[in-house]
Amino acid sequence: MVLGGALYGGRWQRDARRFARRQGRALSRRPLWLFSSGPLDSSASRRDLPSPRSVRRTARRLGARGQATFGGCLDARASGRIARSIVQTGKGGDFRDFDAVSEWASGVAREIDSLLDTGV
Protein backbone atom coordinates (compact mmCIF):
# COMPACT_ATOMS: atom_id res chain seq x y z
CA MET A 1 0.00 0.00 0.00
CA VAL A 2 1.05 3.57 -0.59
CA LEU A 3 -0.19 6.38 1.65
CA GLY A 4 0.64 10.02 1.23
CA GLY A 5 -0.38 13.49 2.15
CA ALA A 6 0.26 17.13 1.47
CA LEU A 7 2.50 18.91 3.95
CA TYR A 8 1.26 21.95 5.82
CA GLY A 9 3.56 23.46 8.40
CA GLY A 10 5.80 20.40 8.31
CA ARG A 11 2.93 17.98 8.98
CA TRP A 12 0.64 15.91 6.82
CA GLN A 13 -2.76 17.39 6.18
CA ARG A 14 -5.34 16.36 8.76
CA ASP A 15 -7.14 13.78 6.59
CA ALA A 16 -3.93 11.84 5.94
CA ARG A 17 -2.97 11.90 9.64
CA ARG A 18 -6.45 10.78 10.63
CA PHE A 19 -6.47 7.94 8.08
CA ALA A 20 -3.06 6.69 9.26
CA ARG A 21 -4.24 6.79 12.88
CA ARG A 22 -7.61 5.13 12.30
CA GLN A 23 -6.33 2.48 9.92
CA GLY A 24 -3.00 1.96 11.68
CA ARG A 25 -3.58 -1.68 12.59
CA ALA A 26 -4.54 -2.68 9.04
CA LEU A 27 -1.74 -0.60 7.50
CA SER A 28 0.89 -2.09 9.80
CA ARG A 29 -0.01 -5.60 8.59
CA ARG A 30 0.76 -4.81 4.96
CA PRO A 31 3.81 -3.69 3.03
CA LEU A 32 3.53 0.09 3.21
CA TRP A 33 5.31 3.09 1.68
CA LEU A 34 4.67 6.72 2.60
CA PHE A 35 5.12 9.92 0.64
CA SER A 36 4.68 13.61 1.31
CA SER A 37 4.14 16.47 -1.09
CA GLY A 38 4.76 19.99 -0.11
CA PRO A 39 8.03 21.88 -0.08
CA LEU A 40 7.35 25.10 -1.96
CA ASP A 41 10.87 26.38 -2.42
CA SER A 42 14.18 25.50 -4.07
CA SER A 43 14.73 22.65 -1.59
CA ALA A 44 12.11 20.73 -3.60
CA SER A 45 14.65 20.21 -6.38
CA ARG A 46 16.74 17.97 -4.13
CA ARG A 47 16.12 14.30 -4.75
CA ASP A 48 16.80 13.34 -1.15
CA LEU A 49 14.44 15.60 0.77
CA PRO A 50 14.15 14.45 4.38
CA SER A 51 10.71 13.50 5.61
CA PRO A 52 9.29 15.67 8.39
CA ARG A 53 9.70 14.31 11.91
CA SER A 54 5.96 13.64 12.29
CA VAL A 55 5.96 11.56 9.09
CA ARG A 56 9.05 9.65 10.24
CA ARG A 57 7.23 8.83 13.50
CA THR A 58 4.20 7.61 11.54
CA ALA A 59 6.48 5.50 9.34
CA ARG A 60 8.06 3.86 12.40
CA ARG A 61 4.69 3.27 14.05
CA LEU A 62 3.26 1.63 10.94
CA GLY A 63 6.42 -0.24 9.95
CA ALA A 64 6.63 1.50 6.57
CA ARG A 65 9.24 0.08 4.21
CA GLY A 66 10.07 3.49 2.81
CA GLN A 67 9.11 7.13 2.62
CA ALA A 68 9.76 10.01 0.28
CA THR A 69 9.13 13.74 0.16
CA PHE A 70 8.46 15.55 -3.11
CA GLY A 71 8.02 19.18 -4.05
CA GLY A 72 4.49 20.49 -4.04
CA CYS A 73 2.35 22.91 -6.00
CA LEU A 74 0.41 25.91 -4.79
CA ASP A 75 -1.00 28.27 -7.39
CA ALA A 76 -3.33 31.24 -7.63
CA ARG A 77 -6.40 28.97 -7.60
CA ALA A 78 -5.53 27.77 -4.09
CA SER A 79 -8.40 27.60 -1.66
CA GLY A 80 -8.20 28.34 2.02
CA ARG A 81 -7.04 31.42 3.84
CA ILE A 82 -3.51 30.22 4.59
CA ALA A 83 -2.92 28.91 1.07
CA ARG A 84 -4.13 32.16 -0.47
CA SER A 85 -1.90 34.19 1.82
CA ILE A 86 1.13 32.09 0.83
CA VAL A 87 0.38 32.69 -2.85
CA GLN A 88 -0.16 36.42 -2.25
CA THR A 89 3.28 36.73 -0.65
CA GLY A 90 4.84 35.23 -3.77
CA LYS A 91 5.81 31.95 -2.17
CA GLY A 92 3.57 29.70 -4.23
CA GLY A 93 4.54 27.90 -7.39
CA ASP A 94 4.93 24.49 -8.92
CA PHE A 95 7.87 22.57 -7.47
CA ARG A 96 6.77 19.09 -8.53
CA ASP A 97 9.36 16.78 -10.11
CA PHE A 98 7.42 14.11 -11.95
CA ASP A 99 10.61 12.24 -12.88
CA ALA A 100 11.50 11.89 -9.19
CA VAL A 101 7.98 10.69 -8.38
CA SER A 102 8.08 8.17 -11.23
CA GLU A 103 11.50 6.91 -10.17
CA TRP A 104 10.30 6.42 -6.59
CA ALA A 105 7.07 4.70 -7.69
CA SER A 106 9.04 2.36 -9.97
CA GLY A 107 11.24 1.42 -7.01
CA VAL A 108 8.16 0.67 -4.91
CA ALA A 109 6.75 -1.46 -7.74
CA ARG A 110 10.02 -3.44 -7.95
CA GLU A 111 9.89 -4.09 -4.21
CA ILE A 112 6.28 -5.24 -4.45
CA ASP A 113 7.18 -7.58 -7.32
CA SER A 114 9.98 -9.00 -5.20
CA LEU A 115 7.60 -9.52 -2.27
CA LEU A 116 5.11 -11.28 -4.53
CA ASP A 117 7.87 -13.53 -5.85
CA THR A 118 8.72 -14.59 -2.29
CA GLY A 119 5.07 -15.09 -1.35
CA VAL A 120 4.84 -12.28 1.21
PDB file of C-alpha atoms in Angstrom, residues 12-78:
ATOM      1  CA  TRP A  12       0.645  15.911   6.821  1.00  0.00           C
ATOM      2  CA  GLN A  13      -2.763  17.394   6.180  1.00  0.00           C
ATOM      3  CA  ARG A  14      -5.340  16.364   8.760  1.00  0.00           C
ATOM      4  CA  ASP A  15      -7.143  13.784   6.587  1.00  0.00           C
ATOM      5  CA  ALA A  16      -3.927  11.839   5.940  1.00  0.00           C
ATOM      6  CA  ARG A  17      -2.971  11.900   9.637  1.00  0.00           C
ATOM      7  CA  ARG A  18      -6.453  10.783  10.627  1.00  0.00           C
ATOM      8  CA  PHE A  19      -6.470   7.945   8.079  1.00  0.00           C
ATOM      9  CA  ALA A  20      -3.064   6.694   9.263  1.00  0.00           C
ATOM     10  CA  ARG A  21      -4.236   6.788  12.878  1.00  0.00           C
ATOM     11  CA  ARG A  22      -7.613   5.131  12.299  1.00  0.00           C
ATOM     12  CA  GLN A  23      -6.327   2.482   9.920  1.00  0.00           C
ATOM     13  CA  GLY A  24      -2.999   1.958  11.678  1.00  0.00           C
ATOM     14  CA  ARG A  25      -3.576  -1.679  12.591  1.00  0.00           C
ATOM     15  CA  ALA A  26      -4.538  -2.678   9.043  1.00  0.00           C
ATOM     16  CA  LEU A  27      -1.738  -0.595   7.500  1.00  0.00           C
ATOM     17  CA  SER A  28       0.894  -2.094   9.796  1.00  0.00           C
ATOM     18  CA  ARG A  29      -0.015  -5.601   8.589  1.00  0.00           C
ATOM     19  CA  ARG A  30       0.758  -4.813   4.958  1.00  0.00           C
ATOM     20  CA  PRO A  31       3.810  -3.691   3.034  1.00  0.00           C
ATOM     21  CA  LEU A  32       3.531   0.093   3.210  1.00  0.00           C
ATOM     22  CA  TRP A  33       5.308   3.087   1.685  1.00  0.00           C
ATOM     23  CA  LEU A  34       4.672   6.715   2.599  1.00  0.00           C
ATOM     24  CA  PHE A  35       5.122   9.924   0.641  1.00  0.00           C
ATOM     25  CA  SER A  36       4.684  13.606   1.307  1.00  0.00           C
ATOM     26  CA  SER A  37       4.144  16.470  -1.091  1.00  0.00           C
ATOM     27  CA  GLY A  38       4.765  19.993  -0.109  1.00  0.00           C
ATOM     28  CA  PRO A  39       8.030  21.883  -0.083  1.00  0.00           C
ATOM     29  CA  LEU A  40       7.353  25.103  -1.961  1.00  0.00           C
ATOM     30  CA  ASP A  41      10.871  26.383  -2.421  1.00  0.00           C
ATOM     31  CA  SER A  42      14.178  25.504  -4.070  1.00  0.00           C
ATOM     32  CA  SER A  43      14.729  22.648  -1.593  1.00  0.00           C
ATOM     33  CA  ALA A  44      12.115  20.730  -3.596  1.00  0.00           C
ATOM     34  CA  SER A  45      14.648  20.213  -6.383  1.00  0.00           C
ATOM     35  CA  ARG A  46      16.737  17.968  -4.132  1.00  0.00           C
ATOM     36  CA  ARG A  47      16.119  14.299  -4.749  1.00  0.00           C
ATOM     37  CA  ASP A  48      16.798  13.341  -1.145  1.00  0.00           C
ATOM     38  CA  LEU A  49      14.441  15.599   0.771  1.00  0.00           C
ATOM     39  CA  PRO A  50      14.148  14.447   4.375  1.00  0.00           C
ATOM     40  CA  SER A  51      10.715  13.496   5.611  1.00  0.00           C
ATOM     41  CA  PRO A  52       9.293  15.675   8.386  1.00  0.00           C
ATOM     42  CA  ARG A  53       9.696  14.307  11.914  1.00  0.00           C
ATOM     43  CA  SER A  54       5.963  13.640  12.287  1.00  0.00           C
ATOM     44  CA  VAL A  55       5.958  11.557   9.087  1.00  0.00           C
ATOM     45  CA  ARG A  56       9.050   9.647  10.241  1.00  0.00           C
ATOM     46  CA  ARG A  57       7.229   8.827  13.497  1.00  0.00           C
ATOM     47  CA  THR A  58       4.205   7.614  11.537  1.00  0.00           C
ATOM     48  CA  ALA A  59       6.484   5.498   9.341  1.00  0.00           C
ATOM     49  CA  ARG A  60       8.060   3.856  12.398  1.00  0.00           C
ATOM     50  CA  ARG A  61       4.690   3.267  14.054  1.00  0.00           C
ATOM     51  CA  LEU A  62       3.255   1.630  10.939  1.00  0.00           C
ATOM     52  CA  GLY A  63       6.419  -0.238   9.949  1.00  0.00           C
ATOM     53  CA  ALA A  64       6.632   1.499   6.571  1.00  0.00           C
ATOM     54  CA  ARG A  65       9.237   0.085   4.213  1.00  0.00           C
ATOM     55  CA  GLY A  66      10.068   3.495   2.811  1.00  0.00           C
ATOM     56  CA  GLN A  67       9.112   7.130   2.623  1.00  0.00           C
ATOM     57  CA  ALA A  68       9.763  10.014   0.283  1.00  0.00           C
ATOM     58  CA  THR A  69       9.134  13.739   0.156  1.00  0.00           C
ATOM     59  CA  PHE A  70       8.457  15.545  -3.113  1.00  0.00           C
ATOM     60  CA  GLY A  71       8.021  19.177  -4.046  1.00  0.00           C
ATOM     61  CA  GLY A  72       4.491  20.491  -4.039  1.00  0.00           C
ATOM     62  CA  CYS A  73       2.352  22.910  -5.995  1.00  0.00           C
ATOM     63  CA  LEU A  74       0.411  25.905  -4.791  1.00  0.00           C
ATOM     64  CA  ASP A  75      -0.997  28.271  -7.394  1.00  0.00           C
ATOM     65  CA  ALA A  76      -3.334  31.240  -7.626  1.00  0.00           C
ATOM     66  CA  ARG A  77      -6.398  28.974  -7.596  1.00  0.00           C
ATOM     67  CA  ALA A  78      -5.526  27.768  -4.089  1.00  0.00           C
TER      68      ALA A  78
END
